[in-house]
Short mmCIF file of C-alpha atoms in Angstrom, two decimals:
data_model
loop_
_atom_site.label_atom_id
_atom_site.label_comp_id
_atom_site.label_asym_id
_atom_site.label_seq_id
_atom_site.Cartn_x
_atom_site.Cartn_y
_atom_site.Cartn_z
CA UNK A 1 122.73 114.19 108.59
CA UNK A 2 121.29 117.30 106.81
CA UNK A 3 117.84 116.13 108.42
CA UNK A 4 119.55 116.03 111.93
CA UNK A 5 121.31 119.46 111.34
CA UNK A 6 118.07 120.88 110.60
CA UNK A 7 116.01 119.98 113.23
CA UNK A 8 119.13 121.12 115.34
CA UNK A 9 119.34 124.50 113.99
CA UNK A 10 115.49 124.56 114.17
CA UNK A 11 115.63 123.23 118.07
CA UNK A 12 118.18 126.62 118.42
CA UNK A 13 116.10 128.79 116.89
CA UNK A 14 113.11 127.92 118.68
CA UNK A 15 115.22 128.26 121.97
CA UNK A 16 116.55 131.39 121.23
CA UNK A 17 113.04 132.67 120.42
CA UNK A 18 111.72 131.60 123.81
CA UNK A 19 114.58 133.14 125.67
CA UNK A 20 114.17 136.48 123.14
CA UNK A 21 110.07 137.32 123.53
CA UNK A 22 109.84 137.63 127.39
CA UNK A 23 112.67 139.82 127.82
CA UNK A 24 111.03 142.04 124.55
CA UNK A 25 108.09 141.68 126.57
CA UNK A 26 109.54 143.22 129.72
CA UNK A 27 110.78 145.66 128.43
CA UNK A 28 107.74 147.23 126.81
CA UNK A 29 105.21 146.35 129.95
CA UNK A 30 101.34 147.46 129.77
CA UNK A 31 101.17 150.29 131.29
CA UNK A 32 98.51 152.80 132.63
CA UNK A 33 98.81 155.96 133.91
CA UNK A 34 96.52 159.31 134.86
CA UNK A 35 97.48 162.56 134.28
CA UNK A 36 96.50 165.77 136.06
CA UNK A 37 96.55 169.07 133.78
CA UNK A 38 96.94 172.51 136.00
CA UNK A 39 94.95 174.21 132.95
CA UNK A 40 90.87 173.52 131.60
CA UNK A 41 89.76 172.01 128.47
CA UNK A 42 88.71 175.19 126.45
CA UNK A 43 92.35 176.24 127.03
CA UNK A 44 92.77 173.89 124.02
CA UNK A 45 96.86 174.91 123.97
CA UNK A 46 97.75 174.01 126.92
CA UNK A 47 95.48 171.52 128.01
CA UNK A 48 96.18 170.37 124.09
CA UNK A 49 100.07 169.63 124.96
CA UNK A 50 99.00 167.43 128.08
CA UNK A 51 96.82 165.33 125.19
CA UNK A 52 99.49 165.72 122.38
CA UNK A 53 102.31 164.25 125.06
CA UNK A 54 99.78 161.24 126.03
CA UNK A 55 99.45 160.51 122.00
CA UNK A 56 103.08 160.83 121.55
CA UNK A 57 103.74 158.16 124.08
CA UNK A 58 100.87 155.78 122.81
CA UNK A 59 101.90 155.50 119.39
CA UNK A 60 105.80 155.34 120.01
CA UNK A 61 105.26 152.05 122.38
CA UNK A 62 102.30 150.75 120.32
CA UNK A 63 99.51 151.60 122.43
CA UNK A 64 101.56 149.69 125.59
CA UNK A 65 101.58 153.16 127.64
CA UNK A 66 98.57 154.74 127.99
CA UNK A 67 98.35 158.17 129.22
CA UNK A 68 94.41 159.59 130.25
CA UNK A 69 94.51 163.13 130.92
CA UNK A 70 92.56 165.02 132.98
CA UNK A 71 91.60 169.20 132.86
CA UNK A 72 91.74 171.33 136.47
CA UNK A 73 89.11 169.93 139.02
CA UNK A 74 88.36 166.55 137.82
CA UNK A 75 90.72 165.22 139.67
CA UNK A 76 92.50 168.10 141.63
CA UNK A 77 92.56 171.78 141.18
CA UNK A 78 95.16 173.22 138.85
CA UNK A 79 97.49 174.35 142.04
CA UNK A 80 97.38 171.08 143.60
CA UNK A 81 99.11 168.98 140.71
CA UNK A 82 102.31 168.58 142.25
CA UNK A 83 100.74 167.40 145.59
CA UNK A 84 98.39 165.22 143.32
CA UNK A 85 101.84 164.06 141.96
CA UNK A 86 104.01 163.58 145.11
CA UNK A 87 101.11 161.63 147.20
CA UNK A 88 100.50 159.01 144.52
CA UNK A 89 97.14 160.17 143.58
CA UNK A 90 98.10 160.84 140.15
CA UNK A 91 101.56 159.51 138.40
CA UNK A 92 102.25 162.76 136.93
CA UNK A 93 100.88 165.94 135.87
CA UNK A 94 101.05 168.65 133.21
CA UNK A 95 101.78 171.86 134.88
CA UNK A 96 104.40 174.84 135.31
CA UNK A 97 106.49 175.00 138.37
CA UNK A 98 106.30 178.20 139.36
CA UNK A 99 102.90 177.92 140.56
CA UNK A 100 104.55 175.89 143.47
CA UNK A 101 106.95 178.81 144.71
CA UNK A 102 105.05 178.52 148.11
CA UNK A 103 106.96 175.15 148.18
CA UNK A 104 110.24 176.88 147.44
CA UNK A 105 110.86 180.20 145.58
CA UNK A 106 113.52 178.35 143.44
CA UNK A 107 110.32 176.71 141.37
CA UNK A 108 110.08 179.82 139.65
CA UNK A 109 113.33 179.37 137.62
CA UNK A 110 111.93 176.49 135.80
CA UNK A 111 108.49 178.34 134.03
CA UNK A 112 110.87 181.59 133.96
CA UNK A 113 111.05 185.11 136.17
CA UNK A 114 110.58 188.06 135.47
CA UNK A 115 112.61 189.74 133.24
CA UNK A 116 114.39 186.97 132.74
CA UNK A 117 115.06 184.57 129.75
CA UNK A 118 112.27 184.15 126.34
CA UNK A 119 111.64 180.77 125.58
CA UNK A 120 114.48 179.37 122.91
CA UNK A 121 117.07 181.04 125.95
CA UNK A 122 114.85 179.03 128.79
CA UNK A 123 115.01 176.08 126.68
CA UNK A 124 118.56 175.91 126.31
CA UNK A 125 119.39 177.24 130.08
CA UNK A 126 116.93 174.28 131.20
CA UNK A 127 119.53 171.58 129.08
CA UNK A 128 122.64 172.81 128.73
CA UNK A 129 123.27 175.60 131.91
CA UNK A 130 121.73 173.78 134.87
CA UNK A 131 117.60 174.56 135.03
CA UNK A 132 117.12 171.43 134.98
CA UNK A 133 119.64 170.12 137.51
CA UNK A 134 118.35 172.63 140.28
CA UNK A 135 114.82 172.40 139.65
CA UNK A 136 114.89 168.53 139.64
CA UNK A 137 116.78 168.48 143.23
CA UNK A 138 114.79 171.00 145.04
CA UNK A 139 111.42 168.47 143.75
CA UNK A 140 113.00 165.63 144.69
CA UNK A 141 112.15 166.67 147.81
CA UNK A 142 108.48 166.42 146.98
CA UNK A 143 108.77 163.08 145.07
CA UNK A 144 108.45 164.47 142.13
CA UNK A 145 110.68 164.62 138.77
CA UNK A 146 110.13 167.78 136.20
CA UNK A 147 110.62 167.59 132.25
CA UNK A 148 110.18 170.29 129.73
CA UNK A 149 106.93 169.85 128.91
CA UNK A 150 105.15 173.37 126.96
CA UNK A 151 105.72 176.64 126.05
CA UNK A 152 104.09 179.59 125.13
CA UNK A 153 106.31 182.28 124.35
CA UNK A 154 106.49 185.48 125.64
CA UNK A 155 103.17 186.34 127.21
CA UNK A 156 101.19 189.34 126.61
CA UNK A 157 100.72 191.93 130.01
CA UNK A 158 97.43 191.58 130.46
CA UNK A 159 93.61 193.09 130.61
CA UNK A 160 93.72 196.73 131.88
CA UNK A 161 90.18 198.78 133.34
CA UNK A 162 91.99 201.87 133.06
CA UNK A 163 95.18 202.93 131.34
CA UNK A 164 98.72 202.97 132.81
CA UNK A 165 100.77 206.46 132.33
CA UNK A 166 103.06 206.44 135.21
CA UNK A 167 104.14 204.06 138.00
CA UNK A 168 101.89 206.33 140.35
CA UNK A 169 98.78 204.80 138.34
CA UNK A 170 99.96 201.33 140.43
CA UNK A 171 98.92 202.11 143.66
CA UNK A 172 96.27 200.30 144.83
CA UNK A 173 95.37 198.28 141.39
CA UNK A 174 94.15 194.99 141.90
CA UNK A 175 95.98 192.89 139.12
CA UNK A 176 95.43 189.27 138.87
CA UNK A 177 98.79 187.74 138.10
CA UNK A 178 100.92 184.19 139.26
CA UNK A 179 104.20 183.61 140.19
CA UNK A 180 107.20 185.85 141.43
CA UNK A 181 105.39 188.94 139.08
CA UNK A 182 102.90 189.68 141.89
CA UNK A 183 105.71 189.69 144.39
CA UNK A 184 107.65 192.45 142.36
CA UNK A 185 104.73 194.44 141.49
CA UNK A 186 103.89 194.53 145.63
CA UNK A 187 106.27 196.36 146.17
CA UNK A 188 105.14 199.01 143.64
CA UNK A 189 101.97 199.10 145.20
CA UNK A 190 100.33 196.85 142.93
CA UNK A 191 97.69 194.13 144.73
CA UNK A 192 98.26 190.79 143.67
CA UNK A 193 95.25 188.16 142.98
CA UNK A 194 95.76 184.95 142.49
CA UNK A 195 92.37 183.41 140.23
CA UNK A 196 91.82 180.59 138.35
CA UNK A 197 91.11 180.88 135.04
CA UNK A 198 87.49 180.17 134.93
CA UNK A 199 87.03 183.07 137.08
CA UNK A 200 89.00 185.91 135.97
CA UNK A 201 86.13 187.45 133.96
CA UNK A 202 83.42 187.40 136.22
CA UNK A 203 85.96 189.07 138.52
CA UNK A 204 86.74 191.68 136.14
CA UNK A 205 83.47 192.08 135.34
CA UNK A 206 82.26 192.79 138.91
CA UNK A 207 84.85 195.39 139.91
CA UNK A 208 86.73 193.05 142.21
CA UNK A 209 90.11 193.33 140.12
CA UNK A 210 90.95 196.00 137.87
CA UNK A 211 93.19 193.82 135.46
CA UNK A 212 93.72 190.47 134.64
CA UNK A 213 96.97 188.54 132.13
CA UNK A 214 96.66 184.96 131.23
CA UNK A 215 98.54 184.12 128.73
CA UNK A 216 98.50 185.51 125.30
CA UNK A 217 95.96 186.92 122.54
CA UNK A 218 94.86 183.15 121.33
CA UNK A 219 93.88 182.16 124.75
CA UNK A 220 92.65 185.41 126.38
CA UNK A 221 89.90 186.00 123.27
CA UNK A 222 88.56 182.52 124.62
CA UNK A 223 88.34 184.40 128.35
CA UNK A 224 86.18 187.13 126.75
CA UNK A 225 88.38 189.77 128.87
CA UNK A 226 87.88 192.11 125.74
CA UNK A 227 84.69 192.56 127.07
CA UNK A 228 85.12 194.34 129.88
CA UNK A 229 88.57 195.90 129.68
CA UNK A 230 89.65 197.76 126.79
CA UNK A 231 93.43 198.54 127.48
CA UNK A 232 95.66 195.42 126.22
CA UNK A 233 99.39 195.78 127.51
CA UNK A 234 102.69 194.53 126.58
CA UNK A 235 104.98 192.52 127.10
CA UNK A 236 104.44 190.51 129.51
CA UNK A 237 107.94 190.99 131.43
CA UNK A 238 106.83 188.32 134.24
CA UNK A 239 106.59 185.56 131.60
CA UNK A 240 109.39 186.31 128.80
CA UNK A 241 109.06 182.52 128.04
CA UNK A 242 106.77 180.49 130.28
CA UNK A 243 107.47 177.02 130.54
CA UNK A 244 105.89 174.14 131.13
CA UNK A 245 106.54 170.62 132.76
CA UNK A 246 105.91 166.88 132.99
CA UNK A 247 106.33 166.50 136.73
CA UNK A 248 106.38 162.48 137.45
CA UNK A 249 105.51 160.80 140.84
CA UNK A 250 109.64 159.67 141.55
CA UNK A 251 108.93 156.44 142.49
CA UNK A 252 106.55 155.50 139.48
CA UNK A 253 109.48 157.11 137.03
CA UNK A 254 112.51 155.31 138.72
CA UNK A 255 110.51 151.85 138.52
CA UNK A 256 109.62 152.54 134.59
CA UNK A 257 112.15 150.24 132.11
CA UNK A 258 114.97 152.97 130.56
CA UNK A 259 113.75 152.76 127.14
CA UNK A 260 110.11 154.20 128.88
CA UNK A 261 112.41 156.70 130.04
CA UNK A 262 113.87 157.68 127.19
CA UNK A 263 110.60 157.76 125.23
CA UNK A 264 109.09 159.93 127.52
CA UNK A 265 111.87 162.29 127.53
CA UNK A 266 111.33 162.63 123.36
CA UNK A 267 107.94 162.85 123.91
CA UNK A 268 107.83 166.10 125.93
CA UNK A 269 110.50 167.40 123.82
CA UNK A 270 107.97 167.04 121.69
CA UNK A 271 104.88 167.94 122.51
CA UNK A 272 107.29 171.23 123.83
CA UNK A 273 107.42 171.59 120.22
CA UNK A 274 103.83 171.39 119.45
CA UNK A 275 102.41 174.06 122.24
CA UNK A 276 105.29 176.74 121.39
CA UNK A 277 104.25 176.29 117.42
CA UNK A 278 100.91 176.15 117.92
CA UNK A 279 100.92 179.92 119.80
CA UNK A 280 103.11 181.14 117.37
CA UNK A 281 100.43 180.41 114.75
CA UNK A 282 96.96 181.17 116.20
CA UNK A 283 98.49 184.20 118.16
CA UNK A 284 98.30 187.00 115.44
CA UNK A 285 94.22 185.74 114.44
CA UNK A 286 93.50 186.27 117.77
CA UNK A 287 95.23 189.55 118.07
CA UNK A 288 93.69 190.37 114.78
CA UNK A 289 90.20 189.44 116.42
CA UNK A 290 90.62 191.24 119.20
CA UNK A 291 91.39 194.75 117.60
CA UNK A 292 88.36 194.26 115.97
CA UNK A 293 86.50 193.74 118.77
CA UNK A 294 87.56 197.18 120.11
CA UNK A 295 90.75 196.38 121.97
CA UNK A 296 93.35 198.94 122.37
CA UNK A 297 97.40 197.84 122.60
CA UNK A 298 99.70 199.37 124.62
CA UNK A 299 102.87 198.95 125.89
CA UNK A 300 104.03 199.01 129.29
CA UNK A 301 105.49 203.08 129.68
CA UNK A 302 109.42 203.10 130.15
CA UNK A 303 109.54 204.20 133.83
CA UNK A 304 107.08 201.12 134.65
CA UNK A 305 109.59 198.93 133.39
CA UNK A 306 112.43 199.98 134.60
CA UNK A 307 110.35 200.75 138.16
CA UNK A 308 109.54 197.28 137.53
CA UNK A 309 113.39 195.73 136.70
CA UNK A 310 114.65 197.61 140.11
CA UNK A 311 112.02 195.71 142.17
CA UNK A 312 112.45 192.59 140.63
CA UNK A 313 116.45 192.60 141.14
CA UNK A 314 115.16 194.00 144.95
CA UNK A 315 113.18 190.97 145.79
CA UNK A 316 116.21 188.31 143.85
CA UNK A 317 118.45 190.24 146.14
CA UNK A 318 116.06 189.18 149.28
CA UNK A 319 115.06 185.53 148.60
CA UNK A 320 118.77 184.71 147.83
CA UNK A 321 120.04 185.74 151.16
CA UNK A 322 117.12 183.13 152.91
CA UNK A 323 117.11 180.84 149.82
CA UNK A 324 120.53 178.86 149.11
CA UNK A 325 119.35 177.27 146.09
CA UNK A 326 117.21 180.00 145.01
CA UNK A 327 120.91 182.49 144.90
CA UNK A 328 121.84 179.02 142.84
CA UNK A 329 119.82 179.01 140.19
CA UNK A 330 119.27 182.94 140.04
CA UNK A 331 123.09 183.57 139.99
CA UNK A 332 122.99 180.47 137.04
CA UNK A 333 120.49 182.20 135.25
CA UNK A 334 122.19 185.96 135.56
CA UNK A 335 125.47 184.11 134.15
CA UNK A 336 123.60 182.51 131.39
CA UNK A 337 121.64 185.94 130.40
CA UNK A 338 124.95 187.58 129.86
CA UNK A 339 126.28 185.40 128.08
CA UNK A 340 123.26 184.65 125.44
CA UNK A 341 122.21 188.29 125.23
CA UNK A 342 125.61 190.28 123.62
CA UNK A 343 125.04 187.43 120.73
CA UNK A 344 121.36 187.75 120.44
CA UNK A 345 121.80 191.18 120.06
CA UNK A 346 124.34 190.96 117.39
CA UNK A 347 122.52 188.27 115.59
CA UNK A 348 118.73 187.56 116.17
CA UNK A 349 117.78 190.85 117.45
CA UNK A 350 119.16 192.03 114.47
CA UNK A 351 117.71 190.19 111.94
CA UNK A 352 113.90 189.99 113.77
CA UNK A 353 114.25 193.95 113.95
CA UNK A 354 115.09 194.24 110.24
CA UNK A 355 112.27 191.83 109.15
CA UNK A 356 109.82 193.64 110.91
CA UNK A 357 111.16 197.31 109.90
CA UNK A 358 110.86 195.99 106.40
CA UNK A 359 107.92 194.18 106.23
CA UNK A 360 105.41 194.03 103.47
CA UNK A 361 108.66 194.52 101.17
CA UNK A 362 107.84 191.55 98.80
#
């Protein structure tokens, strides 16, 4: 009898087993995807988050979903991404959305406007308000699917020939910048110039623009801008707190098992991590480099801001009476500002501006 029982329980157990490894098995499919960065290789930040994301996902489905990434121009230029994404070319691509505001102006809300929110207040707006929501529907559109994917903080102003004193000194400047910052600065006679990376400096180095931002100090040293353009300006007011996306083909995410879904979710929460982290340390050495290579800071003058602020609230004012979902997510963001701001103030502000009144105190 206890021989019987046995080789029942055993007969069970092997059943069970055979039932239990192909549905383990389906669930965590080989998989093998390409991914399309917006950004080069020596841009080792950004183009560094794409690659952190892909290891992410390797090791937390045991090598099962591969991710290869690939820099700007190997497969598609850094603009084309989200076409890359929505024609099947590529299943997804490392990039920020407001580089597709040709698309739809509403894109813009999910890297960040200017003057608008720095990046632990885009973060949240993106979860909890409804960034997310909006920016997902209006690329649904286009196939695609968007998750927080990067970010690099608020961005420095840029690489100036000549030095800003009044709004006057605008006119007629040819300023390479992306996004919904060249539209405001258009209308303060500013001329917008939209250049890949790879060839701002030769283009500032020729004459053909007189100033040039990127990102910040880590990433602009590696541009060499220092070399031909002393005057270093900031903030960057377009880009309080740039962020980037995942943008997934729809069709390739929707057919993907949920627990791939879920992983990949962590993952760019991740890797969002890792790229606003690794800015905040190699920032100040490459600020630090750059004032000894001869660069000289400045900050934007008041009545450039606020010349700046009245055009930008101009041209929100414009796009939202063409733009349904634009007035959406701009009147979302507005509401969200005001709320976030009166405790930042009170709290954060506070303590940051204390910390670096007193610093060197130890």
């Amino acid at each position: 009898m206890k021989r019987r029982s046995f080789l029942t329980g055993a007969g069970l157990a092997a059943a069970a087993g055979a039932v239990a490894s192909p549905a383990i098995a389906q669930s965590m499919p080989e998989i093998r995807w390409r991914l399309t960065s917006s950004f080069p290789k020596s841009l080792d930040t950004i183009f560094g988050t794409a690659q952190t994301f892909a290891r992410y996902m390797a090791e937390a489905t045991d090598n099962k979903f591969q991710i290869q990434t690939f820099s700007a121009g190997e497969i598609v230029g850094g603009g084309q991404a989200l076409d890359a994404v929505q024609n099947g070319t590529v299943e997804c691509a490392h990039t920020p959305s407001y580089m597709y505001i040709g698309k739809d102006p509403t894109l813009a809300f999910g890297t960040g406007v200017p003057f608008g929110l720095n990046a632990r207040q885009q973060h949240s707006w993106w979860h909890f308000a409804e960034g997310q929501k909006i920016t997902n529907e209006v690329l649904a559109r286009y196939n695609a699917i968007a998750f927080a994917c990067g970010q690099s903080g608020t961005q420095m102003g840029g690489f100036f020939r000549k030095e800003l004193n009044s709004v006057e000194d605008l006119k007629g400047l040819k300023f390479r910048i992306g996004g919904l910052g060249g539209d405001v600065l258009a209308k303060l006679g500013v001329v917008p110039q939209q250049i890949p990376a790879g060839d701002v400096f030769p283009a500032l180095e020729r004459g053909t623009i007189d100033a040039a931002e990127f990102v910040g100090p880590y990433d602009d040293e590696k541009l060499g801008l220092v070399k031909v353009a002393k005057y270093y300006y900031a903030p960057g007011w377009w880009e309080g707190g740039a962020m980037l996306h995942l943008m997934i083909n729809l069709d390739k995410y929707n057919a993907l098992p949920k627990n791939y879904q879920s992983i990949i979710f962590h993952a760019c929460e991740a890797a969002n991590n890792w790229m606003l982290a690794k800015y905040d340390f190699v920032n100040p050495g490459g600020l630090r480099r750059l004032l000894a290579q001869g660069v000289e800071l400045r900050s934007f003058p008041l009545p450039i801001m606020e010349a700046a602020l009245k055009s930008a609230n101009e041209l929100y004012g414009e796009i939202s009476a063409k733009n349904a979902d634009f007035k959406r997510a701009y009147d979302s963001m507005v509401a969200y500002r005001g709320e976030v701001l009166p405790w930042w103030q009170l709290n954060e502000y506070a303590y940051d501006t204390f910390m670096i009144r007193t610093r060197g105190r130890s």
